[in-house]
Amino acid sequence: MEGGLKLKNPVAVNQELEGEVFYPSPEVVKEARIKDWKAVDELAVRDLEGFWAKEAEELDWYRKWDKVLDDSQKPFFKWFTGAKTNIIHNCLDRYQKTARQNKLALIWVGEPGDVRTYSYFGLNREVNQFANVLKAMGVKKGDRVTIYMPRIPEIVIAMLASAKIGAVHSVVYGGFSVDALQGRIDDSESRVVITADGGWMNGKVVELKKTVDEAVKRCPTVETVIVVKRTRQDVKMEAGRDYWYSDLMKLPIANGKCQTEVMDAEDPLYILYTSGTTGKPKAVVHVHGGYMVGIYSTLKNVFDLQDQDRWWCAADPGWVTGHSYIVYGPLLAGATSFMYEGAPTYPYPNRWWSLVEKYGISVLYTAPTAIRGLMRFGESWPNRHDLSSLRLLGSVGEPINPEAWKWYYRVIGKDKCPVMDTWWQTETGMFMVTPTPVVPLKPGSATRPYFGIEAEVVDEQGNPTPDDQEGYLVLTRPWPAMLRTIYKDPDRYVRQYWSKYPGKYLTGDSAKRDKDGYFWIIGRTDDVIKVSGYRLGTAEVESALVSHPAVAEAAAIGLPHEIKGQAIHAYCILRAGHSPSPELAEELRQHVGTHMGPIARPEQITFVDKLPKTRSGKIMRRVLKARAQGLPEGDVTTLEE
Ligand code: WTA
């Protein structure tokens, strides 16, 4: 226990908790929207539909629902059936002609230092204009639109404009490369791709348009590419296919008024590709109604957003964290959101802290990998800045080690900002296991399920494990922001999430629950690797490797890494005529980077003569992992070697 950190507060909690606990200060409790979280939790557990109906009533609907939860076709749950809405109505439309239209919706800073701000009025207008452009390009309700962009305001505008007209966006993270982009455009059958000439990262231009050109060569469905001018280097524009965003926005069709499409609550809002257990990445489907209610409720209650807040979710809009808590959530909450284009350490390791000071950020939400990365540079960088505007901190994407948690709490939060460690997934859409500001915290634990959420840790047979014993994390009740299905593959939805334990949603994570009911997430139990919080599949890395002429077979695994959490290690069997060398290893690393994206570049490549396989020929990654770490190999009775 570190001296002086334990602030006991009998108002918030009357129970003595085990282990190292950080209780909320009286100031935090005084400010908190929900003071008695246990009472709300009990209510939500007792009356799940009542709780969600109450949250939903805080938003606007064109038509109210007939039923809050329809579980007649489980696991294809439906929420707010019969209701008519559009998430954009609640993000933008309803604020127009009210005082809120003059509030800042977005403050954006580019890596080179340029700044842009959008009021709710201004953002709405630009979204309307671009929505009209998309319509003029022939985009209709239900059509998929691929968005592949840097962290600039236009990515937000493109997503919102697509949702406004009832199209389904498919955002591909700008750090991905040709193969990843091509596979995702192809699967979604997008006719329109929205991109930029490039983006700034670490003082260099990431050449997005070049990647799009390569990818689109192999995507027969693409008719139109819309390009935002950001970095202004020369790019090739193909006549009849490629258009500059700025040119289109000057046309008479791009007027500032646009009717918002009326959607069913269960109509799709977006698809988002994510890595799972098998080969091809799959797209998770999220909808307008329930998703809107889920992210609105969680952002409001977990980060307790108030009118005066300046919220910074330092993720990328290309991942679910950005979808839910950069783009949609803050607008639903009517908040002021901050977004920064570039790297946290560019040009110096104080960039983030100078932004917190300069823009008066009050809530900062980021990933453990970023905290560990910045921690490495020492306290003097943050200590040069006035960080007193901060009142809450957040963490997401991977387990946060207690050392990083405490550094974040002490050095950034100055011992006064509770850390909201939020556990959730692309599939869940919203925070699932998370504290609220008044919940006593244990560093490294995401604490307790959110209101109305029920989680369990079970063994192989599905029986709850005893306290402190590792098992599979499952969710036992539906929630409004849950994925509805896998795009074009409903069987896979049932198989992957609902089959191991019928009636329970399988998260793919292992976890423990302690005596106090606190959850401790351990990590993935499948072939998903979390590199710097980014979700990657071993299969995609392996297929990039075998696409190189020298590689016959490959296996990729995640091994612990001090900063990244996990790093990719790959094992390759070479084809006849190729021999192992450090140069070839480097070439293969670069090859994966070029095809998949720099985040997928393996940390290390090891050349081997054979791979541990089951008799049916499946690579036993578990065995590779154990060997690499000098751990016991476990049950190897199926091993063929
Ligand atoms: C991991 C990111 C521990 C987990 C929102 C999950 C976490 C996967 C946490 C989903 C956390 C996310 N503590 N682990 N607070 N948050 N994870 O789909 O393994 O990119 O299954 O969604 O990230 O990753 P995804």
XYZ file of C-alpha atoms and ligand atoms in Angstrom:
666
model
C 0.000 0.000 0.000
C 1.399 3.368 -0.977
C 1.186 5.955 1.752
C -1.518 8.580 1.541
C -3.344 7.045 -1.392
C -6.033 5.222 0.497
C -8.904 7.618 0.917
C -11.615 5.975 2.916
C -15.097 7.184 2.383
C -17.860 5.602 4.391
C -20.514 7.441 2.354
C -19.728 5.522 -0.790
C -19.031 2.143 0.649
C -19.724 0.453 3.905
C -17.951 -2.751 3.235
C -14.284 -3.490 3.825
C -12.825 -4.741 0.554
C -9.901 -7.076 0.194
C -6.538 -6.134 -1.290
C -5.305 -2.748 -2.321
C -8.293 -0.448 -2.664
C -8.643 3.182 -3.713
C -11.822 4.707 -2.363
C -13.379 7.766 -4.003
C -12.743 11.047 -2.231
C -15.670 13.011 -0.765
C -15.252 15.529 -3.622
C -15.668 12.773 -6.212
C -18.749 11.471 -4.441
C -20.197 14.957 -4.166
C -19.791 15.571 -7.896
C -20.978 12.133 -9.029
C -24.260 11.856 -10.912
C -24.952 8.464 -9.376
C -23.947 8.346 -5.730
C -25.464 5.023 -4.771
C -24.396 2.759 -7.603
C -25.425 -0.344 -5.696
C -29.032 0.809 -5.574
C -29.081 1.510 -9.324
C -27.390 -1.799 -9.979
C -29.898 -3.737 -7.911
C -32.757 -1.987 -9.635
C -31.349 -2.753 -13.090
C -30.798 -6.403 -12.207
C -34.325 -6.706 -10.887
C -35.946 -4.860 -13.779
C -33.626 -4.999 -16.762
C -36.139 -3.698 -19.275
C -37.271 -0.967 -16.922
C -33.705 0.258 -16.497
C -33.014 0.401 -20.232
C -36.387 1.964 -20.997
C -35.561 4.761 -18.565
C -32.196 5.351 -20.215
C -33.839 5.295 -23.652
C -36.426 7.850 -22.588
C -33.684 10.431 -22.139
C -33.215 10.341 -25.910
C -35.585 11.392 -28.718
C -37.515 8.871 -30.828
C -39.637 9.443 -33.928
C -41.797 6.626 -32.612
C -41.516 4.880 -29.237
C -40.939 1.127 -28.958
C -43.569 -1.549 -28.498
C -41.188 -3.789 -26.602
C -37.868 -3.044 -24.885
C -36.401 -6.528 -25.330
C -37.613 -9.164 -27.733
C -35.910 -12.485 -26.993
C -38.291 -14.648 -28.975
C -35.533 -15.576 -31.458
C -32.524 -15.789 -29.218
C -29.615 -15.495 -29.593
C -30.882 -13.005 -32.194
C -32.045 -10.540 -29.573
C -33.875 -7.388 -30.595
C -34.177 -4.172 -28.601
C -36.730 -1.372 -28.742
C -38.733 -3.160 -31.401
C -41.238 -1.067 -33.273
C -39.334 2.130 -32.479
C -38.296 4.605 -35.169
C -35.186 6.678 -34.773
C -31.872 7.635 -36.322
C -28.814 7.985 -34.128
C -28.006 11.225 -35.982
C -31.248 12.753 -34.840
C -29.955 12.423 -31.279
C -26.333 13.290 -32.119
C -27.051 16.451 -34.095
C -30.605 17.266 -35.219
C -32.195 17.728 -31.822
C -29.653 20.375 -30.764
C -30.297 22.670 -33.690
C -32.059 25.921 -32.877
C -31.313 25.340 -29.185
C -28.530 26.957 -27.188
C -26.496 23.766 -27.700
C -25.976 24.498 -31.390
C -23.433 27.101 -30.293
C -21.466 24.702 -28.103
C -18.238 23.167 -29.370
C -18.831 19.610 -30.507
C -15.281 18.940 -31.643
C -11.877 20.481 -31.036
C -9.297 18.968 -33.321
C -5.520 19.367 -33.387
C -3.404 18.065 -36.253
C 0.042 16.633 -35.636
C 1.769 19.583 -37.372
C -0.140 21.902 -35.000
C -3.093 23.071 -37.082
C -6.365 23.445 -35.168
C -10.009 23.190 -36.231
C -13.147 23.487 -34.160
C -16.754 22.627 -34.942
C -19.819 23.849 -33.109
C -22.877 21.602 -33.042
C -24.277 23.932 -35.690
C -21.192 23.768 -37.890
C -20.777 20.018 -37.581
C -24.419 19.450 -38.447
C -24.104 21.647 -41.499
C -21.033 19.888 -42.854
C -22.601 16.489 -42.186
C -25.693 17.566 -44.121
C -23.568 18.757 -47.000
C -21.634 15.537 -47.196
C -24.782 13.457 -46.776
C -26.126 15.214 -49.869
C -22.898 14.437 -51.720
C -23.198 10.746 -50.838
C -26.787 10.720 -52.020
C -25.755 12.334 -55.283
C -23.177 9.556 -55.675
C -26.069 7.112 -55.547
C -25.588 5.891 -51.971
C -28.879 4.611 -50.597
C -30.251 3.274 -47.345
C -28.593 -0.045 -46.515
C -25.614 0.461 -48.879
C -22.174 -0.086 -47.369
C -19.617 2.701 -47.518
C -15.954 2.014 -46.709
C -14.120 4.735 -44.799
C -10.308 4.565 -44.647
C -8.988 7.777 -43.178
C -6.535 9.401 -40.807
C -7.632 10.916 -37.498
C -9.087 14.106 -38.972
C -12.546 15.678 -38.562
C -13.675 14.401 -41.957
C -13.647 10.808 -40.700
C -16.255 11.816 -38.132
C -18.208 13.730 -40.769
C -18.110 10.805 -43.196
C -19.395 8.378 -40.575
C -22.179 10.692 -39.425
C -23.220 11.546 -42.995
C -23.432 7.877 -43.870
C -25.587 7.134 -40.817
C -27.776 10.137 -41.553
C -28.912 8.756 -44.910
C -29.304 5.225 -43.575
C -26.181 3.832 -45.230
C -23.982 1.373 -43.323
C -20.412 2.486 -42.766
C -17.499 0.125 -42.649
C -14.499 1.941 -41.233
C -11.120 0.339 -41.816
C -8.399 1.550 -39.464
C -5.960 3.850 -41.310
C -3.002 1.848 -39.963
C -4.033 -1.194 -41.967
C -2.516 -1.850 -45.339
C -3.456 -3.181 -48.779
C -4.525 -6.767 -48.074
C -6.490 -5.922 -44.950
C -8.251 -3.048 -46.732
C -8.946 -5.008 -49.879
C -10.462 -7.955 -47.994
C -12.743 -5.649 -46.035
C -13.904 -3.610 -49.054
C -14.578 -6.797 -50.950
C -16.543 -8.509 -48.203
C -18.684 -5.418 -47.631
C -19.260 -4.900 -51.378
C -18.851 -1.151 -50.989
C -19.324 0.975 -54.080
C -17.931 4.092 -52.432
C -14.644 4.457 -50.563
C -13.859 7.624 -48.613
C -10.198 8.323 -47.913
C -7.553 11.062 -47.751
C -4.336 11.752 -49.611
C -2.544 10.974 -46.361
C -2.341 11.585 -42.647
C 0.403 12.798 -40.311
C 1.984 10.333 -37.917
C 5.368 10.817 -36.230
C 6.265 13.624 -38.595
C 5.750 11.431 -41.633
C 2.967 11.092 -44.166
C 0.974 7.873 -44.099
C 0.033 7.459 -47.748
C -3.543 6.299 -47.581
C -4.553 7.068 -51.151
C -1.733 4.920 -52.510
C -2.981 2.004 -50.419
C -6.532 2.563 -51.642
C -5.343 2.553 -55.264
C -3.615 -0.776 -54.734
C -6.560 -2.305 -52.888
C -9.241 -1.054 -55.267
C -7.464 -2.665 -58.219
C -8.755 -5.928 -56.810
C -12.199 -4.672 -55.703
C -14.655 -4.824 -58.584
C -17.523 -3.223 -56.638
C -15.841 0.166 -56.116
C -17.128 2.902 -58.441
C -16.237 6.056 -56.537
C -13.366 7.162 -54.321
C -13.730 10.420 -52.411
C -10.424 11.920 -51.267
C -9.926 14.504 -48.517
C -6.911 16.746 -49.014
C -4.834 16.561 -45.866
C -1.118 16.206 -46.529
C -1.110 17.711 -50.026
C 1.544 15.539 -51.628
C 0.915 14.494 -55.215
C -1.493 11.606 -55.527
C -2.853 9.907 -58.591
C -6.509 10.741 -59.247
C -8.295 8.444 -61.646
C -10.748 10.348 -63.830
C -14.348 9.225 -63.431
C -13.582 7.353 -60.200
C -11.693 9.685 -57.854
C -13.050 13.008 -56.591
C -11.673 15.554 -54.153
C -13.896 16.030 -51.120
C -13.305 19.775 -51.261
C -14.484 19.971 -54.884
C -17.636 17.981 -54.178
C -18.473 20.111 -51.155
C -18.494 23.209 -53.371
C -21.113 21.831 -55.745
C -24.732 23.035 -55.513
C -25.833 19.498 -54.537
C -23.825 19.847 -51.325
C -26.291 22.153 -49.647
C -26.491 22.434 -45.885
C -29.942 20.937 -45.432
C -30.657 17.241 -45.514
C -33.533 15.190 -44.192
C -32.455 12.517 -41.718
C -33.567 9.052 -42.817
C -36.134 7.462 -40.511
C -34.740 4.107 -39.366
C -36.093 1.147 -37.474
C -34.372 0.740 -34.133
C -33.017 -2.578 -35.425
C -31.733 -1.240 -38.778
C -27.942 -1.534 -39.148
C -25.846 1.543 -38.389
C -22.449 0.107 -39.176
C -20.376 -2.973 -39.684
C -16.914 -3.210 -38.206
C -14.406 -5.898 -39.079
C -12.626 -7.522 -36.207
C -10.270 -10.426 -35.828
C -11.588 -13.644 -34.448
C -10.554 -17.244 -34.208
C -10.617 -18.205 -37.837
C -9.036 -16.957 -41.044
C -11.005 -14.096 -42.482
C -11.891 -11.154 -40.268
C -15.600 -10.949 -39.676
C -17.804 -7.908 -39.510
C -19.840 -7.260 -36.427
C -23.228 -5.602 -37.048
C -24.438 -2.736 -34.819
C -27.833 -1.031 -35.092
C -29.302 2.439 -34.600
C -31.554 1.973 -31.565
C -30.088 -0.248 -28.860
C -26.517 0.723 -29.649
C -27.410 4.388 -29.232
C -29.012 3.743 -25.848
C -26.122 1.590 -24.627
C -23.309 3.984 -25.445
C -25.273 7.002 -24.275
C -25.977 5.397 -20.912
C -22.457 4.121 -20.315
C -20.652 7.308 -21.306
C -22.984 9.386 -19.175
C -22.730 7.186 -16.101
C -19.162 5.885 -16.232
C -17.424 9.107 -17.196
C -20.170 11.196 -15.714
C -19.962 13.695 -18.565
C -21.232 17.151 -17.666
C -21.735 20.217 -19.788
C -18.461 21.800 -18.720
C -16.351 18.736 -19.525
C -13.778 18.437 -22.240
C -13.622 14.777 -23.153
C -10.628 13.213 -24.843
C -10.873 9.626 -26.015
C -7.400 9.149 -27.422
C -8.284 6.119 -29.534
C -8.692 6.007 -33.291
C -12.142 6.320 -34.862
C -11.247 3.228 -36.895
C -11.711 0.908 -33.911
C -14.807 0.337 -31.853
C -13.564 2.585 -29.060
C -13.553 5.460 -31.519
C -16.938 4.557 -33.004
C -18.659 4.442 -29.627
C -16.758 7.002 -27.626
C -15.209 9.484 -30.077
C -17.892 9.705 -32.723
C -21.324 8.760 -31.396
C -21.240 8.733 -27.583
C -19.980 12.276 -26.945
C -22.491 13.751 -29.398
C -25.338 11.822 -27.783
C -24.199 13.259 -24.471
C -24.006 16.761 -25.994
C -20.370 16.931 -24.908
C -17.303 18.727 -26.199
C -14.889 16.206 -27.605
C -11.199 16.585 -28.312
C -9.329 14.729 -31.039
C -5.633 14.731 -31.917
C -4.292 13.416 -35.185
C -0.815 12.209 -34.427
C 1.584 10.332 -32.194
C 1.692 10.932 -28.406
C 5.430 11.551 -28.472
C 5.684 13.834 -31.479
C 7.741 15.941 -31.523
C 8.501 15.344 -27.821
C 7.122 13.001 -25.150
C 5.107 15.856 -23.612
C 2.760 16.301 -26.581
C -0.258 14.763 -24.863
C 0.349 16.576 -21.599
C 0.712 19.901 -23.365
C -2.619 19.233 -25.108
C -4.315 18.397 -21.799
C -3.050 21.684 -20.386
C -3.731 23.840 -23.416
C -7.257 22.552 -24.034
C -8.263 22.011 -20.422
C -9.080 18.346 -20.882
C -11.131 17.088 -17.939
C -11.514 13.413 -18.805
C -8.821 11.384 -20.568
C -9.526 7.886 -21.864
C -6.709 5.822 -23.346
C -5.048 2.409 -23.502
C -2.536 0.856 -21.074
C 0.030 0.587 -23.855
C 0.025 4.385 -24.259
C 0.412 4.850 -20.515
C 3.307 2.392 -20.343
C 4.885 4.003 -23.394
C 4.731 7.490 -21.876
C 5.744 6.243 -18.441
C 9.030 5.137 -19.965
C 10.025 8.777 -20.545
C 9.742 9.587 -16.851
C 7.711 11.955 -14.732
C 9.485 15.133 -15.724
C 7.540 15.364 -19.017
C 4.055 15.420 -17.485
C 5.325 17.378 -14.489
C 6.192 20.319 -16.739
C 2.475 20.803 -17.376
C -0.523 21.932 -15.386
C -2.796 18.887 -15.497
C -5.202 20.174 -12.862
C -8.131 20.304 -15.316
C -8.323 16.492 -15.198
C -10.993 14.967 -12.979
C -11.333 11.413 -14.331
C -9.112 8.992 -16.207
C -9.947 5.908 -18.241
C -8.309 2.789 -19.598
C -9.340 0.292 -22.277
C -8.131 -2.366 -24.658
C -6.103 -4.754 -22.533
C -5.485 -5.516 -18.892
C -3.730 -2.637 -17.167
C -0.868 -3.722 -14.950
C -1.056 -2.242 -11.439
C 2.254 -0.330 -11.886
C 0.910 1.506 -14.933
C -2.423 2.082 -13.184
C -0.708 3.666 -10.199
C 1.579 5.805 -12.324
C -1.438 7.055 -14.264
C -3.323 7.716 -11.017
C -0.461 9.432 -9.224
C 1.528 11.241 -11.929
C -1.261 12.190 -14.345
C -4.277 12.228 -12.024
C -2.376 13.711 -9.036
C -4.023 11.212 -6.678
C -7.459 12.738 -7.230
C -8.803 11.258 -10.467
C -10.416 7.817 -10.283
C -9.321 5.498 -13.105
C -12.217 3.922 -15.001
C -10.847 0.627 -16.306
C -13.502 -0.339 -18.839
C -13.659 -3.898 -20.156
C -15.600 -4.398 -23.357
C -15.298 -5.541 -26.979
C -16.132 -4.638 -30.568
C -18.990 -7.087 -30.168
C -20.407 -5.599 -26.977
C -20.475 -2.080 -28.439
C -20.392 -0.493 -24.979
C -18.597 -0.773 -21.619
C -19.538 -4.023 -19.879
C -17.348 -4.471 -16.821
C -16.462 -1.064 -15.473
C -16.581 1.086 -12.384
C -18.411 4.386 -12.118
C -16.642 7.239 -10.299
C -17.917 6.246 -6.834
C -16.964 2.566 -7.061
C -13.905 1.679 -4.925
C -11.069 0.733 -7.259
C -8.529 -2.066 -7.248
C -5.636 -1.399 -9.648
C -5.713 -3.984 -12.435
C -9.370 -4.886 -12.024
C -12.146 -3.556 -14.269
C -14.268 -3.941 -11.096
C -17.908 -4.886 -11.637
C -20.416 -5.358 -14.437
C -22.239 -2.203 -15.540
C -25.876 -1.704 -14.525
C -28.008 -4.526 -15.854
C -25.021 -6.525 -17.064
C -24.344 -9.942 -15.612
C -20.996 -11.623 -16.048
C -19.725 -14.981 -14.837
C -16.474 -16.891 -14.811
C -17.060 -20.536 -15.696
C -15.022 -23.690 -16.178
C -14.890 -25.927 -19.247
C -18.251 -27.460 -18.322
C -19.887 -24.098 -17.747
C -19.981 -24.227 -13.961
C -19.046 -21.039 -12.102
C -15.454 -21.242 -10.871
C -14.663 -20.670 -7.187
C -13.386 -17.206 -6.154
C -9.990 -16.265 -7.566
C -9.930 -19.167 -9.976
C -9.354 -18.561 -13.654
C -12.045 -19.510 -16.141
C -13.936 -18.361 -19.217
C -15.634 -14.993 -18.984
C -19.262 -15.171 -20.139
C -22.176 -12.744 -20.146
C -25.497 -14.136 -19.093
C -28.006 -11.437 -20.002
C -28.500 -9.489 -23.216
C -27.700 -5.765 -23.432
C -28.933 -3.149 -25.915
C -25.621 -2.372 -27.684
C -24.812 -6.031 -28.327
C -23.837 -7.096 -31.833
C -26.883 -8.371 -33.689
C -25.094 -10.808 -35.946
C -22.013 -11.345 -38.077
C -22.422 -9.636 -41.421
C -23.494 -12.197 -44.024
C -22.795 -15.059 -41.611
C -25.494 -15.550 -38.948
C -24.381 -19.158 -38.371
C -20.973 -17.973 -37.330
C -22.614 -15.577 -34.879
C -24.391 -18.459 -33.191
C -21.398 -20.788 -33.390
C -18.782 -18.403 -32.123
C -20.622 -16.639 -29.318
C -23.549 -18.759 -28.206
C -22.630 -22.416 -28.712
C -19.998 -23.316 -26.131
C -22.439 -22.556 -23.314
C -25.977 -22.303 -24.694
C -27.725 -19.197 -23.445
C -24.449 -17.533 -22.463
C -22.375 -15.154 -24.556
C -18.768 -16.337 -24.841
C -16.380 -13.377 -24.675
C -13.210 -15.220 -25.688
C -11.466 -13.856 -22.577
C -10.281 -15.600 -19.467
C -10.803 -13.949 -16.117
C -11.043 -14.409 -12.363
C -13.578 -13.065 -9.938
C -12.491 -12.273 -6.410
C -14.323 -12.517 -3.127
C -15.656 -8.976 -3.471
C -17.167 -9.748 -6.880
C -14.434 -7.829 -8.728
C -13.401 -9.124 -12.157
C -9.763 -9.491 -13.187
C -9.386 -9.947 -16.924
C -6.439 -12.153 -17.839
C -6.466 -12.224 -21.631
C -7.765 -13.952 -24.733
C -8.286 -17.680 -24.832
C -8.434 -17.806 -28.626
C -6.150 -16.829 -31.490
C -6.654 -13.125 -31.040
C -3.546 -11.096 -30.196
C -3.736 -7.677 -28.584
C -0.759 -5.641 -29.765
C -0.693 -2.212 -28.152
C -4.410 -2.707 -27.529
C -5.057 -3.335 -31.228
C -6.901 -6.513 -31.999
C -5.238 -8.769 -34.548
C -5.796 -12.355 -35.597
C -2.953 -14.848 -35.891
C -4.489 -16.122 -39.125
C -4.168 -12.795 -40.933
C -0.501 -12.475 -39.991
C 0.134 -16.056 -41.066
C -1.528 -15.592 -44.435
C 0.549 -12.448 -45.032
C 3.688 -14.491 -44.282
C 2.844 -17.379 -46.594
C 2.116 -14.925 -49.394
C 5.912 -14.370 -49.481
C 7.616 -16.695 -51.993
C 10.151 -17.974 -49.434
C 7.605 -19.146 -46.860
C 5.966 -22.565 -46.962
C 4.212 -22.492 -43.597
C 3.867 -20.014 -40.766
C 2.499 -19.758 -37.244
C 2.048 -16.552 -35.268
C 1.585 -16.181 -31.535
C 1.413 -13.331 -29.022
C 4.059 -13.173 -26.303
C 4.183 -10.728 -23.388
C 5.806 -7.374 -24.171
C 6.674 -4.698 -21.652
C 5.101 -1.761 -23.489
C 2.791 -3.311 -26.083
C 1.207 -5.808 -23.717
C 1.674 -8.466 -26.347
C 3.938 -8.694 -29.384
C 3.706 -10.977 -32.389
C 6.262 -13.756 -32.754
C 6.200 -15.769 -35.938
C 7.614 -19.187 -36.808
C 8.276 -19.946 -40.462
C 9.122 -23.062 -42.432
C 10.946 -22.045 -45.598
C 10.414 -23.439 -49.059
C 13.166 -25.513 -50.672
C 15.890 -23.305 -52.086
C 15.594 -20.646 -49.357
C 17.795 -20.569 -46.318
C 17.364 -18.759 -43.007
C 19.220 -15.463 -42.586
C 18.751 -12.290 -40.545
C 18.150 -10.436 -43.836
C 15.315 -12.755 -44.785
C 13.781 -12.400 -41.312
C 13.819 -8.628 -41.714
C 12.379 -8.900 -45.220
C 9.514 -11.022 -43.891
C 8.793 -8.557 -41.102
C 8.578 -5.757 -43.665
C 6.458 -7.940 -45.923
C 3.829 -8.358 -43.203
C 3.976 -4.620 -42.529
C 3.363 -3.784 -46.175
C 0.508 -6.230 -46.584
C -1.289 -6.078 -43.233
C -0.097 -2.824 -41.696
C 2.796 -1.743 -39.464
C 1.008 -2.831 -36.262
C 1.010 -6.425 -37.488
C 4.762 -6.518 -38.173
C 6.164 -9.407 -36.104
C 8.578 -8.568 -33.320
C 10.614 -11.619 -34.152
C 10.735 -14.278 -36.853
C 12.125 -17.702 -36.045
C 12.918 -20.205 -38.767
C 11.956 -23.777 -37.944
C 11.882 -27.171 -39.673
C 8.511 -28.173 -38.331
C 5.593 -26.806 -36.315
C 3.774 -28.558 -33.503
C 0.501 -29.822 -34.971
C -2.416 -31.952 -33.997
C -2.940 -35.199 -35.872
C -5.581 -33.446 -37.940
C -2.979 -30.878 -38.994
C -3.965 -27.864 -36.858
C -1.059 -25.807 -35.573
C -0.874 -25.953 -31.775
C -0.093 -22.328 -31.023
C -0.541 -23.049 -27.351
C 2.487 -25.351 -27.457
C 4.594 -22.787 -29.332
C 3.664 -20.221 -26.727
C 4.598 -22.465 -23.838
C 7.910 -23.414 -25.427
C 8.810 -19.798 -26.139
C 8.264 -18.909 -22.516
C 9.843 -22.033 -21.081
C 6.536 -23.078 -19.547
C 5.070 -26.577 -19.284
C 3.432 -27.612 -22.545
C 0.255 -28.858 -20.911
C -1.822 -31.582 -22.493
C 0.009 -32.662 -25.649
C -1.707 -35.976 -26.248
C -3.023 -34.714 -29.583
C 0.428 -33.600 -30.701
C 1.524 -35.342 -33.866
C 5.327 -34.865 -33.636
C -9.450 -6.801 -24.287
C -11.791 -3.011 -27.434
C -8.661 -6.060 -19.997
C -10.190 -8.100 -24.039
C -12.806 -2.161 -26.671
C -11.337 -8.030 -25.030
C -9.539 -5.612 -22.068
C -10.676 -7.372 -26.207
C -10.085 -4.410 -21.588
C -11.629 -6.671 -27.120
C -9.851 -4.056 -20.219
C -10.618 -4.651 -23.682
N -9.140 -4.913 -19.475
N -8.832 -6.436 -21.273
N -10.294 -2.929 -19.697
N -10.756 -3.836 -22.613
N -9.875 -5.722 -23.370
O -12.744 -5.781 -29.776
O -9.331 -9.169 -24.330
O -10.665 -4.340 -29.900
O -11.862 -9.283 -25.377
O -12.455 -3.942 -28.201
O -9.769 -6.437 -25.615
O -10.942 -5.941 -28.076
P -11.700 -4.995 -29.088
